[in-house]
PDB file of C-alpha atoms and ligand atoms in Angstrom:
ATOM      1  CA  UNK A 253      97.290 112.572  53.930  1.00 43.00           C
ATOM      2  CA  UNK A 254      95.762 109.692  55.902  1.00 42.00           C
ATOM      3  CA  UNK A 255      92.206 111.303  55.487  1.00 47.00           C
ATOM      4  CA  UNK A 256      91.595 108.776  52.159  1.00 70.00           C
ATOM      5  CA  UNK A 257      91.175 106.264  54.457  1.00 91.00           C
ATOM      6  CA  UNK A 258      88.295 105.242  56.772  1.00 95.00           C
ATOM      7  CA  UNK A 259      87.876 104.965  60.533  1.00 97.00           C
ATOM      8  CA  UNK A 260      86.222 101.562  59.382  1.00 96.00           C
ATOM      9  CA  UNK A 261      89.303 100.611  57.090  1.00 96.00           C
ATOM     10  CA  UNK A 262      92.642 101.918  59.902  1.00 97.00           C
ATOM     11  CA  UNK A 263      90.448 100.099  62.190  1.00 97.00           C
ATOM     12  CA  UNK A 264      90.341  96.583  60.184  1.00 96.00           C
ATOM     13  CA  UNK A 265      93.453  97.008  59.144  1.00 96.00           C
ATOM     14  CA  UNK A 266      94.988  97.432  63.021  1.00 97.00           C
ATOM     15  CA  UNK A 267      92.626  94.274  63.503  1.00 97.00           C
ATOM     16  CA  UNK A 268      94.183  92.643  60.802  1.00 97.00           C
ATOM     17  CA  UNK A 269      97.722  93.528  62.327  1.00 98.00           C
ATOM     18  CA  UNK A 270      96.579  92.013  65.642  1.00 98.00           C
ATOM     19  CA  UNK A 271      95.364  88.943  64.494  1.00 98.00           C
ATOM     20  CA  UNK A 272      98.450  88.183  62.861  1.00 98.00           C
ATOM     21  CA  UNK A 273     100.503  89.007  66.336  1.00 98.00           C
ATOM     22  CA  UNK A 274      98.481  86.665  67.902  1.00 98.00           C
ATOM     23  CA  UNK A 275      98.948  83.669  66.097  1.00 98.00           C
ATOM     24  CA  UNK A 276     102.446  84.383  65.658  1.00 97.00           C
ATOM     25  CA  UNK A 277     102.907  85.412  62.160  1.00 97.00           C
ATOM     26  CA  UNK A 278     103.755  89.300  62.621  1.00 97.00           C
ATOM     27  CA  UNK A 279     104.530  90.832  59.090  1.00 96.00           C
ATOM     28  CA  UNK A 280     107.073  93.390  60.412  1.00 97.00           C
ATOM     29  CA  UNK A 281     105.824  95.847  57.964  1.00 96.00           C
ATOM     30  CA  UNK A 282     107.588  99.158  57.346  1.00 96.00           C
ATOM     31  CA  UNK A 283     110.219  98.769  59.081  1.00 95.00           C
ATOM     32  CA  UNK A 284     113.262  99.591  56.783  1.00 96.00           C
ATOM     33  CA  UNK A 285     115.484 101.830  55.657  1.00 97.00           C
ATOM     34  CA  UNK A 286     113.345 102.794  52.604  1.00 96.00           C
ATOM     35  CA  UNK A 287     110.730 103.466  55.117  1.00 97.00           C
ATOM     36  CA  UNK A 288     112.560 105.695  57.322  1.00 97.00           C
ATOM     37  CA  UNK A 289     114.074 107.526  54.297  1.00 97.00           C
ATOM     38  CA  UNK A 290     109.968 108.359  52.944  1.00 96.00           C
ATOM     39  CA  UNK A 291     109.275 109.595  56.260  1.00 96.00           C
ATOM     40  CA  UNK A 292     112.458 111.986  57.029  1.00 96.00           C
ATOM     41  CA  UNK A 293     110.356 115.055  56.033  1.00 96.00           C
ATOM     42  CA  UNK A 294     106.888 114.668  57.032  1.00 96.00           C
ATOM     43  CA  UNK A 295     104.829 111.997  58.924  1.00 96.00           C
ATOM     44  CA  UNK A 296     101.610 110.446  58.241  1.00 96.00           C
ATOM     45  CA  UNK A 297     100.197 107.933  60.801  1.00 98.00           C
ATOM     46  CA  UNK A 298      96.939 105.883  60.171  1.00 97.00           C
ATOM     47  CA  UNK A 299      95.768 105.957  63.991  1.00 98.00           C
ATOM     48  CA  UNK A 300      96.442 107.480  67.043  1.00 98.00           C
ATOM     49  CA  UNK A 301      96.856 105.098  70.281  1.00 98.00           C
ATOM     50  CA  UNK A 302      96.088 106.097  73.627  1.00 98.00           C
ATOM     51  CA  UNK A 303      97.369 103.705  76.157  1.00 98.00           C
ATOM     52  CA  UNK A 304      98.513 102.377  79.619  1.00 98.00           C
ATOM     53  CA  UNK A 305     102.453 102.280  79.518  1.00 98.00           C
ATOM     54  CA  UNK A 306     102.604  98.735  80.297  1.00 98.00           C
ATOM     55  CA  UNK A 307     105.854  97.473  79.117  1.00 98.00           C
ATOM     56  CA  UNK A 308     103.448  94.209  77.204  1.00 98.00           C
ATOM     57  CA  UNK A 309     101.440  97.147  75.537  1.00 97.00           C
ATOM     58  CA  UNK A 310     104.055  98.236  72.736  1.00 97.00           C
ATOM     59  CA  UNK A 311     101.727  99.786  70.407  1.00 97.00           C
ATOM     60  CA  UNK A 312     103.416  98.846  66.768  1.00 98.00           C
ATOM     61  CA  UNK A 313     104.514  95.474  67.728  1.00 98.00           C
ATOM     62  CA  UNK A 314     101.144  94.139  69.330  1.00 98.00           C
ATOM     63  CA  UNK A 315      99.437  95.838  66.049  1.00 98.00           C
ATOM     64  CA  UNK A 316     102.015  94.562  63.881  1.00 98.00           C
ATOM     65  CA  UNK A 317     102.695  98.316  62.665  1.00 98.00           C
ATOM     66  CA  UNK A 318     105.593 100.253  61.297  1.00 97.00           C
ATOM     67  CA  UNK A 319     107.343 103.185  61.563  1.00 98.00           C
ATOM     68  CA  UNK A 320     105.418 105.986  60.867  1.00 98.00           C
ATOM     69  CA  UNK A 321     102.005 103.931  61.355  1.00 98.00           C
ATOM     70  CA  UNK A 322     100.817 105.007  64.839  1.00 98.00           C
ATOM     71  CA  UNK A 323     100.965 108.216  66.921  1.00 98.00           C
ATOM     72  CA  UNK A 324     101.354 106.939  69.888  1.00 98.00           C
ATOM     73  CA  UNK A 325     100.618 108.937  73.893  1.00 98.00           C
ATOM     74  CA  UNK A 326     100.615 106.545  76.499  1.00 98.00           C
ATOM     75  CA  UNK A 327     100.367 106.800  80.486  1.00 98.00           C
ATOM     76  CA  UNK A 328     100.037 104.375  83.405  1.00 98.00           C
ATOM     77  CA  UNK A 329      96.468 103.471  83.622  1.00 98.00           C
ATOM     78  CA  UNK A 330      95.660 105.277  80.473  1.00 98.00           C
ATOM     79  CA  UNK A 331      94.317 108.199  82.455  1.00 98.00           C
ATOM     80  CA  UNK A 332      93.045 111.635  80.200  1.00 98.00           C
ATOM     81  CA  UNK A 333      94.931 114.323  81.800  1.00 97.00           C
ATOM     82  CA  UNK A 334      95.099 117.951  79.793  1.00 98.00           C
ATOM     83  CA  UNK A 335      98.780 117.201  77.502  1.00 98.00           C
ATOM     84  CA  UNK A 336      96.810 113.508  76.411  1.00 98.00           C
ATOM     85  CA  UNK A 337      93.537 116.017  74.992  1.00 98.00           C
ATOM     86  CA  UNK A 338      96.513 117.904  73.878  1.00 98.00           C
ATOM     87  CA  UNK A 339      98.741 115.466  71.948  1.00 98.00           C
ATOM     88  CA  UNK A 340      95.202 113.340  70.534  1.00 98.00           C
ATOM     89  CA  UNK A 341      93.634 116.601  69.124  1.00 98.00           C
ATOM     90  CA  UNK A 342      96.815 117.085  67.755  1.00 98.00           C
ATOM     91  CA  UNK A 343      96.785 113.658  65.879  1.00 98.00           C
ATOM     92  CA  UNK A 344      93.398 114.800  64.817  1.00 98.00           C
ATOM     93  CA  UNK A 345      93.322 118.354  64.173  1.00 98.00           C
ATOM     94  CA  UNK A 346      96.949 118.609  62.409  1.00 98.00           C
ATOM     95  CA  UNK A 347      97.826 115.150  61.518  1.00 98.00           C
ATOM     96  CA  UNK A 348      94.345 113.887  59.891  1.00 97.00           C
ATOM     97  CA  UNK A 349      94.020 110.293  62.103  1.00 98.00           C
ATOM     98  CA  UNK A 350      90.547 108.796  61.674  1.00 98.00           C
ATOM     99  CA  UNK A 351      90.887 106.874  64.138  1.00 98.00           C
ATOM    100  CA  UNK A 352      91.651 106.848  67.916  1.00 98.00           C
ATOM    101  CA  UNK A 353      92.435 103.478  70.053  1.00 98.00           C
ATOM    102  CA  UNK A 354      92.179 103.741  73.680  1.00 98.00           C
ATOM    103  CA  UNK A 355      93.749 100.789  74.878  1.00 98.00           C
ATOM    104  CA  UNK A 356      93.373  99.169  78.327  1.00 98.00           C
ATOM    105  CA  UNK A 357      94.557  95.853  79.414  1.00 98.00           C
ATOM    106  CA  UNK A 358      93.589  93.107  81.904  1.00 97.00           C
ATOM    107  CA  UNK A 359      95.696  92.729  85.565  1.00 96.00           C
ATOM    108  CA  UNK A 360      96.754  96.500  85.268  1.00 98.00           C
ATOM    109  CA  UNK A 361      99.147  97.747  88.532  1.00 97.00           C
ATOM    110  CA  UNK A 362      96.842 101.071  87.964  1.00 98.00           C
ATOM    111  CA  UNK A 363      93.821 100.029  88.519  1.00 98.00           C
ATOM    112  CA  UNK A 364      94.438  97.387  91.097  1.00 97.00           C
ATOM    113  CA  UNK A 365      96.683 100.205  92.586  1.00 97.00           C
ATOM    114  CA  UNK A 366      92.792 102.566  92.457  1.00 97.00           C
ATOM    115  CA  UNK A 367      91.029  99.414  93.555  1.00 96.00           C
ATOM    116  CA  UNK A 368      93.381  99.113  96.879  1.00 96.00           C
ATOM    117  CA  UNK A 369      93.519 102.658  97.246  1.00 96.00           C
ATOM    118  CA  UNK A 370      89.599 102.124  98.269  1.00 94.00           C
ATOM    119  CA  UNK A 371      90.409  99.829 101.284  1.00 92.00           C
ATOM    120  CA  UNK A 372      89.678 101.892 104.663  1.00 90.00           C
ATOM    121  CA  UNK A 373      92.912 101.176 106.081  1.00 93.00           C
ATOM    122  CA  UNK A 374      94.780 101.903 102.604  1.00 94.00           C
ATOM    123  CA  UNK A 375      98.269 103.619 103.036  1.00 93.00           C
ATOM    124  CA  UNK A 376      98.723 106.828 101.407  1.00 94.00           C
ATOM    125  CA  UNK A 377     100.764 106.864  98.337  1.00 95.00           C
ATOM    126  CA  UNK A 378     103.250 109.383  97.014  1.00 97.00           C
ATOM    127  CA  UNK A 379     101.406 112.171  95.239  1.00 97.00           C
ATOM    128  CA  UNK A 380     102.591 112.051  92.219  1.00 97.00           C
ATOM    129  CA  UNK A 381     101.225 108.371  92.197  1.00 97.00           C
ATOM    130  CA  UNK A 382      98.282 109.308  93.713  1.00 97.00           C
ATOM    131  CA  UNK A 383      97.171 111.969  90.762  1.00 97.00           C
ATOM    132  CA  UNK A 384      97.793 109.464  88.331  1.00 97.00           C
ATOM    133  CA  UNK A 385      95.532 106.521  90.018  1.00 97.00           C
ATOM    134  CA  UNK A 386      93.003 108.934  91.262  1.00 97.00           C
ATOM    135  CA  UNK A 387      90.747 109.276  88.067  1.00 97.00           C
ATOM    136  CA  UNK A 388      90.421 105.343  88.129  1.00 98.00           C
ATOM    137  CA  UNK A 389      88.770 105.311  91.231  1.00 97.00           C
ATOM    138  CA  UNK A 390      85.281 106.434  89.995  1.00 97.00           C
ATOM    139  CA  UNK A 391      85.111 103.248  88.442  1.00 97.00           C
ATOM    140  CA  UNK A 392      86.029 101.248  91.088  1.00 97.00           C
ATOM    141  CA  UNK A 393      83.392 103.332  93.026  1.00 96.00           C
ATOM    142  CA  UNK A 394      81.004 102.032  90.322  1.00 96.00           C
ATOM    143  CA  UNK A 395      81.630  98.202  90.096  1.00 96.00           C
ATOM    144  CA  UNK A 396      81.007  97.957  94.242  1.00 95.00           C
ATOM    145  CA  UNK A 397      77.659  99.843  93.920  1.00 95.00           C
ATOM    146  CA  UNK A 398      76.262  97.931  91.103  1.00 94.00           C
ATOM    147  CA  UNK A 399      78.262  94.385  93.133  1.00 92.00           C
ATOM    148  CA  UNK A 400      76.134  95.546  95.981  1.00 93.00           C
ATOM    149  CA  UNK A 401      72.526  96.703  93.833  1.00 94.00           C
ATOM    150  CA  UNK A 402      73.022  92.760  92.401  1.00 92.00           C
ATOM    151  CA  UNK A 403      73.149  91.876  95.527  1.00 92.00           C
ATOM    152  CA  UNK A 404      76.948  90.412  95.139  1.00 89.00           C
ATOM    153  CA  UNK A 405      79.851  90.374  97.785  1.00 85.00           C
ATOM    154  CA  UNK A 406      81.826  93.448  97.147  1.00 82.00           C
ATOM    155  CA  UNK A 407      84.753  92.290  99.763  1.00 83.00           C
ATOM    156  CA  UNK A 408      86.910  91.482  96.469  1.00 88.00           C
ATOM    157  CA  UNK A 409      86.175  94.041  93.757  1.00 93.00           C
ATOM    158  CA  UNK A 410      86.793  91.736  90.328  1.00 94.00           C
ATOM    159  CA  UNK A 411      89.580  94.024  88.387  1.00 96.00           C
ATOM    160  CA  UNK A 412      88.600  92.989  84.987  1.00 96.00           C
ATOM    161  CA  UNK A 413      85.374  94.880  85.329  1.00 96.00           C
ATOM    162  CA  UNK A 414      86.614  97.981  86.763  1.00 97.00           C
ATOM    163  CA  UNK A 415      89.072  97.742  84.220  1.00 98.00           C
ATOM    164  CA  UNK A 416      86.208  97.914  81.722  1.00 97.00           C
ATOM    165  CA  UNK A 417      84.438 100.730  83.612  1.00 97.00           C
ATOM    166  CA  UNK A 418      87.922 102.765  83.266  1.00 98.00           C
ATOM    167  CA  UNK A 419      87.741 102.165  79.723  1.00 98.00           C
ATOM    168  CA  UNK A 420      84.721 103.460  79.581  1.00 97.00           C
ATOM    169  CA  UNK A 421      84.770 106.502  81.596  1.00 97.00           C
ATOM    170  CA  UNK A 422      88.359 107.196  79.297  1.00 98.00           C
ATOM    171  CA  UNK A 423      86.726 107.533  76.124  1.00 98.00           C
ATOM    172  CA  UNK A 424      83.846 109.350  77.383  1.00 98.00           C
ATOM    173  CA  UNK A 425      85.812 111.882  79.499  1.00 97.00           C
ATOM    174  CA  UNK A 426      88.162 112.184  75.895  1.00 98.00           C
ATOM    175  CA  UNK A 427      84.698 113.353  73.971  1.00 98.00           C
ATOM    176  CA  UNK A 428      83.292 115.301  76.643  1.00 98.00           C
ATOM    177  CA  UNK A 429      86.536 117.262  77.223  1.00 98.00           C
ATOM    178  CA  UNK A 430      87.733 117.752  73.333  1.00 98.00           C
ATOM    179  CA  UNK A 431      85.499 119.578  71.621  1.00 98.00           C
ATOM    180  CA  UNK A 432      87.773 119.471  68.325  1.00 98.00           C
ATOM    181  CA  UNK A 433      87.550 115.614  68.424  1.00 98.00           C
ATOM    182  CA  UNK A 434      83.644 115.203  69.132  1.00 98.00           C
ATOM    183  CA  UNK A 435      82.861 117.357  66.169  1.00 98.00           C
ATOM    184  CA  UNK A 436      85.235 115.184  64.242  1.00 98.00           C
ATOM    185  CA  UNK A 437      83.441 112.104  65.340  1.00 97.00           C
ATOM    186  CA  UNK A 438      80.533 113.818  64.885  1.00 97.00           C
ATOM    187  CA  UNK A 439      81.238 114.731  61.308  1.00 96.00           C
ATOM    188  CA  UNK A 440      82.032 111.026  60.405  1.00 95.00           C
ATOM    189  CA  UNK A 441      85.553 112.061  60.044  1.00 96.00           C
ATOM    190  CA  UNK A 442      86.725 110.256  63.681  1.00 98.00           C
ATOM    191  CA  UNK A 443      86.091 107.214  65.739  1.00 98.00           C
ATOM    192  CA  UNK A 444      87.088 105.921  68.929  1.00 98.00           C
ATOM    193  CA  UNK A 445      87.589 102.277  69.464  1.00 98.00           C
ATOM    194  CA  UNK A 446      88.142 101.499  73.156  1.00 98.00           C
ATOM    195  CA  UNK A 447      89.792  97.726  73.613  1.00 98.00           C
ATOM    196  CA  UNK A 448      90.667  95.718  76.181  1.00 97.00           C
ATOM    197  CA  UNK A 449      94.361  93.542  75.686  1.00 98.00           C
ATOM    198  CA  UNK A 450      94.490  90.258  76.611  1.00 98.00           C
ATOM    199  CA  UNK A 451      98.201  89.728  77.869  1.00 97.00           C
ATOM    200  CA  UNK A 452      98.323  85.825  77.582  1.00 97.00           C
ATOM    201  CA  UNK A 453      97.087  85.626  74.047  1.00 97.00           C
ATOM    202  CA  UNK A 454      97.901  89.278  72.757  1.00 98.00           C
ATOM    203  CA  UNK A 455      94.349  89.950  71.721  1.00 98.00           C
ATOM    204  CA  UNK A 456      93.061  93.166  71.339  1.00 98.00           C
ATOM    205  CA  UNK A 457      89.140  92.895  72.198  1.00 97.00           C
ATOM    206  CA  UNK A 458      86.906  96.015  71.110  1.00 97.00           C
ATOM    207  CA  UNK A 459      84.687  97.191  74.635  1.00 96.00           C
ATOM    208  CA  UNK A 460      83.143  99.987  73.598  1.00 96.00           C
ATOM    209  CA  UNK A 461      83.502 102.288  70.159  1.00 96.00           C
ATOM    210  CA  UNK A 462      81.673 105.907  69.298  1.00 97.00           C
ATOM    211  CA  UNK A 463      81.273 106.735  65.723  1.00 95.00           C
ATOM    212  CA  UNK A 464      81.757 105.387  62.476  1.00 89.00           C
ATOM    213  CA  UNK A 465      82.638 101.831  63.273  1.00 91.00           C
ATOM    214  CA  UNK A 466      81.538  98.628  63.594  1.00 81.00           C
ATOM    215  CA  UNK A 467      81.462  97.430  67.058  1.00 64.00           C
ATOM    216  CA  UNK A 468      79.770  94.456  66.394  1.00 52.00           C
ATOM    217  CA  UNK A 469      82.830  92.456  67.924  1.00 53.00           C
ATOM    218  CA  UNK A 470      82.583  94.544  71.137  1.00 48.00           C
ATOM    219  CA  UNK A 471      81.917  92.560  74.164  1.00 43.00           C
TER     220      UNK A 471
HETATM  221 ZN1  LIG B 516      98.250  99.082  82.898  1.00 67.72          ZN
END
């Protein structure tokens, strides 16, 4: 089981994995046939990953993972709906992750879709669209009141921070809703590492992180 390892340690050693992406020296590890023989009966990823289905967001690559490494559930926007609680206390409950990324990105269609969705003349969008976006908006919500309390224009709403905000709002709606994973966090067992990724130089920056973890890179 993945349990002898540490929030602390999956999470440096995802870090390490991105760092390695991003200068362009990507180890490729467990990727072979030897590897997908060991895992043909049973499955024992380090973390789970939580993130927007941006085609530039592919989990093991941008990680420098392998097969078997990450469980991944992804969604436009990276919006908590009931089967994401689902699958994630599943990596928790069953599977024995320590640790959970949430992973966000800059210039994301979903929340500049939630951000335009805000204009008073904005066209409706089909519903199924419309679900998806929908939880973002709170944060766009957000950025223009504090824009306006700073006493900024809020005519342009700056993506990047409502992107943030999202972030956020995602890994505190996660905790608030699962029970089974904010006892595990609780416990020590479980952390959450929300990050922001950086699409023109791959880098994965920590925003925001609950439990045992060190956060002190988190901008
Ligand atoms: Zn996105």
């Amino acid at each position: 089981m993945s349990d002898a390892l540490t929030p602390q340690a999956v999470w440096t050693q995802m870090l390490e994995g991105n760092r390695r992406f991003v200068s362009g020296d990507p180890a490729h590890p467990r990727q072979d046939v030897e590897r997908r023989a060991e895992l043909a009966n049973s499955q024992h990823p380090t973390a789970a990953l939580f993130g927007c289905s941006d085609s530039r967001l592919a989990a093991e690559i941008i990680f420098d993972q392998g097969l078997g490494d990450l469980f991944v559930v992804r969604n436009a926007g990276q919006v908590i709906s009931d089967s994401v609680i689902g699958s994630l206390e599943y990596a928790v409950g069953v599977l024995g992750v320590p640790l959970i990324v949430v992973l966000a990105h800059d210039a994301c269609g979903a929340v500049g879709a939630a951000i335009d969705s805000t204009a008073v003349d904005a066209p409706n969008l089909p519903p199924y669209i419309w679900r998806q976006i929908a939880p973002i908006v709170p944060a766009v919500r957000r950025v223009i009141r504090e824009e306006a309390a700073a006493g900024r224009p809020t005519d342009h709403v700056d993506a990047e921070l409502v992107g943030r905000e999202h972030l956020r709002h995602t890994v505190a709606d996660l905790l608030r809703a699962s029970e089974l994973i904010a006892e595990a966090v609780a416990e020590g067992r479980v952390a959450v590492v929300g990050a922001n990724y950086r699409l023109a130089d791959g880098e994965a920056v920590p925003v925001v992180s609950v439990g045992d973890v060190d956060d002190a890179h988190a901008a």
